Amino acid sequence: MTTAPLPHAVIEVADVKISFGAVKALDGVTLRIVPGECVGLVGHNGAGKSTVVNIINGALSPQEGTIACAGERVPRYGIAAARANGVRCVFQELSLCPNLTVIENTRIMHGTLKGWGWRRRAARIIGSKLDEIFPGHGIDPTDTVSDLSIAQRQMVEIATAFSQVAQPVKLVILDEPTSSLDATLATQLLGYVRSFVTAGGSVIFISHILSEILSTSDRIVVMKDGKVVTERPAVEFDEHSLVAAMGSVVKGHDREKRAEGAAGRTPLLSRPSLHGKGLPFEVFPGEIVGLAGLGGHGQTDMLIDLYLGHTSNWLRRREAEVAFVAGDRTLNGVFPLWNILKNLTIADLAGLSRKGIVNETAEADLGHAWKERIDIRTQDLDNPILSLSGGNQQKVLFARALATPAPAVLMDDPMRGVDIGTKQEVYAILRAEADKGRAFVWYSTEMDEVCLCDRVYVFNNGVIVAELKGDAVTEKNVLAASFTGIAA
Amino acid sequence: MKPLVLLSRKPWIWSFVAAFIVWSATILFTGGASTIGLSQAALTFAAFSILVGIGQMFVITLGPGNIDLCVPATMTLAGTIALKFMQVDDSLILPGLFIAIAIGVAVGIGNYALIRLLQIPPIIATLSMSFIVQSTAIWTNRGLRIKPPETLASFTTETTAGIPNVALVALTLSVCAFALLHLTVYGRWISAIGQNIRAARMAGIPVDGARFVTYVLCSVLAAICGYLLASFSGGAALNMGSEYLLMSIAVVVIGGTAVAGGNSNVPGIWGASLFMFLVVSMLNTYGAGAGIRLIMTGLIIIAVIVVAGGRNPHQR
């Protein structure tokens, strides 16, 4: 890290810490962006890249640490202060209003466009910027955004961020800007970024495509677990060393990985390759199978498809084949009006009832057994589910799935927001259950968890691009496979 | 003190408090002369609201957007066809009841078929279904008023040990509904669906099956209510169900069932149904005109919901 007293850092965050509940999103991050440089920011999911971006664009306030602009400390740094200091952000999720025109969206981002004739001025500003970045873009500023393609919307978003209306644009944060652009457009954008930087602007560039990072950035910052682990000029990296820098030291595991051959055994669950692309999926009894790859590349969709395919919407089968542990608790996990016990037993009512009548004694016994086994921290299982902390709610959801007799358990990144102590408890239970012959399909965005699995399928763009077995399941291999294109 | 506090936390208690206050106010005005008569009339008329209210409550429990607007038409069709079938013949009373129930089942299947197969929101699906059902009733009825069989008519209008028979029927069905809701797997399922339909599906609940059964149950209760009401009022009339559209929804809401779904309660429907009848008879006793009566009814309902809602700790 350079400590040379460069006088005019556009923005400097120093020793910033922020935590969400038990999770330390940022654990003392220091980042200094000077004019005329493009900083590449890399790291796997959950490393804290988006949190840093949100600190710099003012959406989040750090719990500790300082933010300085142009050498002066800004005590109340927020979205307004960020914009006033020329910080712009292109978001990963598109943020345009689909029902408005391109002109009107420009007006939303640039509040100073007002008075008579603002539409004309906005059209000129956005139109010329689009021409500059993406020559031959084919977008009419009077088009409604919902009529544009995803790539065109991304182009409008990028052009809006680079447009200068009142304050000069000093720093533009590009968070995965090329994910919806094709190769030609991506090249145009990267070319523009270089010319913007040469003209004295600064860019923070986040991408999972390492070649882009290497070719465009002057300096690369590697993050892991909320910390900056490496910070070096881009020329000192190649793709291999960058992947290595993103990973951590491989820890020893106490569990023997099952790597016995699958030949002759029938899988519990299976799915053919999608539209002939990628690899087929299968899981055998007693296995822990991991789904890895970057977030949102089809892992959750496959879990939900598998679950819906093995349960009925009309009649309850007596013997459940699969159980599901939700990662997004509020969306598809918790029943908010109920107490802990009812939330825990809902998936196993078939086993707790006779002729449709729930046996409440058996239900309470099951609840208490799991309260002990998985250590749900509450005095009384009759307390409302929402009285529990997030981690303990997650334990209830684990218990819900594990209490069923289902031979296969699907887990959709269930450790999000769970503290390390709980994780260790749950890992131990998973191993014990797997040794009894249960199969687990485990989607996780955390590399340590992926490395606990016997076998790992790596996803990219909705298809399985690689299968890693036994000792081949290492952080390095998983990361490398995540950046592989579709093989077939 | 403690039991009182606990009682005040129950969402259904407020409808009973309101019903009791209105009942007392009416009795005091008449100097106690009408105590028995008023109570019996209240129980009789409330019984019909209770029957349709329970069905509607099950549907509303399924969560936001779930409602059965076909209730009045189902009542009319079931009453009309059952009475026509019985031909004033005492021996056909039970087969007539079965026919009414079968009509309820058919309407329920139709409702859910529209909702599920054509992906129409329940409010529109059941409303369009009600036009079909009502037109069928008009077509079969042809303006005739068929009398109910003698025994059935007297059963619905008489009392046992001072309690109207229809109120006893409503009580029996309420106990069944209560048990269904609180003791069975099905009850857990519909409560779960009402709270979080995605979570319910991912917990292995057969969401479509449970919703289908619920819509059928609601229509069957409406059909039974139509059968009894037609017999009670001396014949099926084409408009006999009309006031039960809003009534069925109002008693559910006043009774403390969460409109957002997932949390229902049967006792509250009794309090609310008694209250709805008693308010009208109180205003009648005071000699209020029709306009004033409607305005007062509306204001009193709002007041009860505000009081009950403000005290309900489970309110979302």
GROMACS .gro file of N, CA and C in nm, chain A residues 384-438:
model
  165
  384PRO      N    1  -4.297  -1.590   2.002
  384PRO     CA    2  -4.310  -1.568   1.858
  384PRO      C    3  -4.176  -1.588   1.787
  385ILE      N    4  -4.181  -1.636   1.665
  385ILE     CA    5  -4.059  -1.665   1.589
  385ILE      C    6  -3.977  -1.538   1.570
  386LEU      N    7  -4.046  -1.423   1.557
  386LEU     CA    8  -3.975  -1.300   1.530
  386LEU      C    9  -3.902  -1.247   1.653
  387SER      N   10  -3.924  -1.311   1.771
  387SER     CA   11  -3.850  -1.269   1.889
  387SER      C   12  -3.707  -1.321   1.884
  388LEU      N   13  -3.680  -1.416   1.795
  388LEU     CA   14  -3.545  -1.473   1.786
  388LEU      C   15  -3.455  -1.386   1.699
  389SER      N   16  -3.324  -1.396   1.722
  389SER     CA   17  -3.229  -1.329   1.635
  389SER      C   18  -3.227  -1.402   1.501
  390GLY      N   19  -3.171  -1.336   1.400
  390GLY     CA   20  -3.169  -1.396   1.266
  390GLY      C   21  -3.104  -1.534   1.264
  391GLY      N   22  -2.992  -1.547   1.334
  391GLY     CA   23  -2.921  -1.674   1.336
  391GLY      C   24  -3.005  -1.785   1.398
  392ASN      N   25  -3.076  -1.750   1.505
  392ASN     CA   26  -3.160  -1.852   1.569
  392ASN      C   27  -3.284  -1.884   1.486
  393GLN      N   28  -3.338  -1.785   1.414
  393GLN     CA   29  -3.447  -1.816   1.320
  393GLN      C   30  -3.397  -1.915   1.215
  394GLN      N   31  -3.271  -1.894   1.171
  394GLN     CA   32  -3.216  -1.982   1.071
  394GLN      C   33  -3.202  -2.124   1.126
  395LYS      N   34  -3.167  -2.135   1.256
  395LYS     CA   35  -3.159  -2.268   1.319
  395LYS      C   36  -3.295  -2.335   1.317
  396VAL      N   37  -3.401  -2.257   1.342
  396VAL     CA   38  -3.535  -2.315   1.339
  396VAL      C   39  -3.564  -2.369   1.199
  397LEU      N   40  -3.521  -2.294   1.096
  397LEU     CA   41  -3.545  -2.341   0.960
  397LEU      C   42  -3.464  -2.468   0.930
  398PHE      N   43  -3.343  -2.477   0.985
  398PHE     CA   44  -3.266  -2.600   0.971
  398PHE      C   45  -3.339  -2.715   1.038
  399ALA      N   46  -3.384  -2.690   1.161
  399ALA     CA   47  -3.452  -2.796   1.235
  399ALA      C   48  -3.578  -2.839   1.160
  400ARG      N   49  -3.647  -2.741   1.097
  400ARG     CA   50  -3.768  -2.773   1.022
  400ARG      C   51  -3.739  -2.877   0.914
  401ALA      N   52  -3.628  -2.855   0.843
  401ALA     CA   53  -3.595  -2.947   0.734
  401ALA      C   54  -3.539  -3.078   0.787
  402LEU      N   55  -3.451  -3.070   0.889
  402LEU     CA   56  -3.387  -3.192   0.938
  402LEU      C   57  -3.485  -3.281   1.014
  403ALA      N   58  -3.590  -3.223   1.070
  403ALA     CA   59  -3.688  -3.301   1.145
  403ALA      C   60  -3.774  -3.388   1.054
  404THR      N   61  -3.778  -3.356   0.925
  404THR     CA   62  -3.856  -3.439   0.833
  404THR      C   63  -3.776  -3.567   0.802
  405PRO      N   64  -3.845  -3.671   0.760
  405PRO     CA   65  -3.772  -3.792   0.723
  405PRO      C   66  -3.711  -3.785   0.583
  406ALA      N   67  -3.719  -3.670   0.518
  406ALA     CA   68  -3.674  -3.659   0.379
  406ALA      C   69  -3.528  -3.702   0.363
  407PRO      N   70  -3.498  -3.789   0.267
  407PRO     CA   71  -3.359  -3.835   0.248
  407PRO      C   72  -3.269  -3.731   0.181
  408ALA      N   73  -3.328  -3.627   0.122
  408ALA     CA   74  -3.245  -3.525   0.058
  408ALA      C   75  -3.285  -3.388   0.112
  409VAL      N   76  -3.187  -3.308   0.147
  409VAL     CA   77  -3.213  -3.174   0.200
  409VAL      C   78  -3.147  -3.072   0.108
  410LEU      N   79  -3.226  -2.976   0.061
  410LEU     CA   80  -3.175  -2.871  -0.028
  410LEU      C   81  -3.154  -2.745   0.055
  411MET      N   82  -3.038  -2.683   0.042
  411MET     CA   83  -3.008  -2.565   0.124
  411MET      C   84  -2.969  -2.448   0.035
  412ASP      N   85  -3.042  -2.339   0.046
  412ASP     CA   86  -3.024  -2.224  -0.040
  412ASP      C   87  -2.945  -2.117   0.035
  413ASP      N   88  -2.815  -2.127   0.032
  413ASP     CA   89  -2.727  -2.033   0.101
  413ASP      C   90  -2.779  -2.000   0.241
  414PRO      N   91  -2.795  -2.101   0.325
  414PRO     CA   92  -2.866  -2.080   0.451
  414PRO      C   93  -2.784  -2.011   0.558
  415MET      N   94  -2.655  -1.988   0.535
  415MET     CA   95  -2.571  -1.932   0.642
  415MET      C   96  -2.555  -1.781   0.630
  416ARG      N   97  -2.629  -1.719   0.537
  416ARG     CA   98  -2.619  -1.575   0.524
  416ARG      C   99  -2.656  -1.509   0.657
  417GLY      N  100  -2.574  -1.425   0.707
  417GLY     CA  101  -2.607  -1.352   0.828
  417GLY      C  102  -2.603  -1.436   0.954
  418VAL      N  103  -2.536  -1.551   0.949
  418VAL     CA  104  -2.527  -1.636   1.067
  418VAL      C  105  -2.387  -1.624   1.124
  419ASP      N  106  -2.378  -1.613   1.257
  419ASP     CA  107  -2.247  -1.594   1.316
  419ASP      C  108  -2.168  -1.724   1.316
  420ILE      N  109  -2.038  -1.712   1.339
  420ILE     CA  110  -1.947  -1.824   1.319
  420ILE      C  111  -1.976  -1.939   1.416
  421GLY      N  112  -2.017  -1.906   1.539
  421GLY     CA  113  -2.045  -2.012   1.636
  421GLY      C  114  -2.157  -2.102   1.589
  422THR      N  115  -2.267  -2.039   1.546
  422THR     CA  116  -2.381  -2.116   1.495
  422THR      C  117  -2.340  -2.200   1.376
  423LYS      N  118  -2.258  -2.141   1.289
  423LYS     CA  119  -2.216  -2.215   1.170
  423LYS      C  120  -2.148  -2.344   1.209
  424GLN      N  121  -2.056  -2.337   1.306
  424GLN     CA  122  -1.983  -2.457   1.347
  424GLN      C  123  -2.080  -2.563   1.399
  425GLU      N  124  -2.181  -2.518   1.480
  425GLU     CA  125  -2.279  -2.614   1.532
  425GLU      C  126  -2.352  -2.682   1.417
  426VAL      N  127  -2.393  -2.600   1.319
  426VAL     CA  128  -2.471  -2.657   1.209
  426VAL      C  129  -2.386  -2.750   1.123
  427TYR      N  130  -2.259  -2.711   1.099
  427TYR     CA  131  -2.172  -2.800   1.019
  427TYR      C  132  -2.165  -2.938   1.083
  428ALA      N  133  -2.149  -2.938   1.216
  428ALA     CA  134  -2.136  -3.066   1.286
  428ALA      C  135  -2.262  -3.150   1.267
  429ILE      N  136  -2.380  -3.085   1.275
  429ILE     CA  137  -2.505  -3.160   1.257
  429ILE      C  138  -2.515  -3.214   1.114
  430LEU      N  139  -2.474  -3.131   1.016
  430LEU     CA  140  -2.481  -3.176   0.876
  430LEU      C  141  -2.395  -3.300   0.857
  431ARG      N  142  -2.275  -3.298   0.913
  431ARG     CA  143  -2.186  -3.413   0.896
  431ARG      C  144  -2.247  -3.536   0.958
  432ALA      N  145  -2.302  -3.520   1.079
  432ALA     CA  146  -2.362  -3.635   1.147
  432ALA      C  147  -2.477  -3.692   1.064
  433GLU      N  148  -2.558  -3.603   1.008
  433GLU     CA  149  -2.673  -3.649   0.929
  433GLU      C  150  -2.627  -3.715   0.799
  434ALA      N  151  -2.523  -3.660   0.739
  434ALA     CA  152  -2.474  -3.718   0.614
  434ALA      C  153  -2.417  -3.858   0.640
  435ASP      N  154  -2.352  -3.874   0.753
  435ASP     CA  155  -2.297  -4.006   0.786
  435ASP      C  156  -2.408  -4.108   0.805
  436LYS      N  157  -2.528  -4.061   0.844
  436LYS     CA  158  -2.641  -4.152   0.858
  436LYS      C  159  -2.706  -4.182   0.723
  437GLY      N  160  -2.658  -4.120   0.618
  437GLY     CA  161  -2.709  -4.154   0.485
  437GLY      C  162  -2.792  -4.047   0.418
  438ARG      N  163  -2.806  -3.933   0.483
  438ARG     CA  164  -2.880  -3.825   0.419
  438ARG      C  165  -2.797  -3.753   0.315
   0.00000   0.00000   0.00000
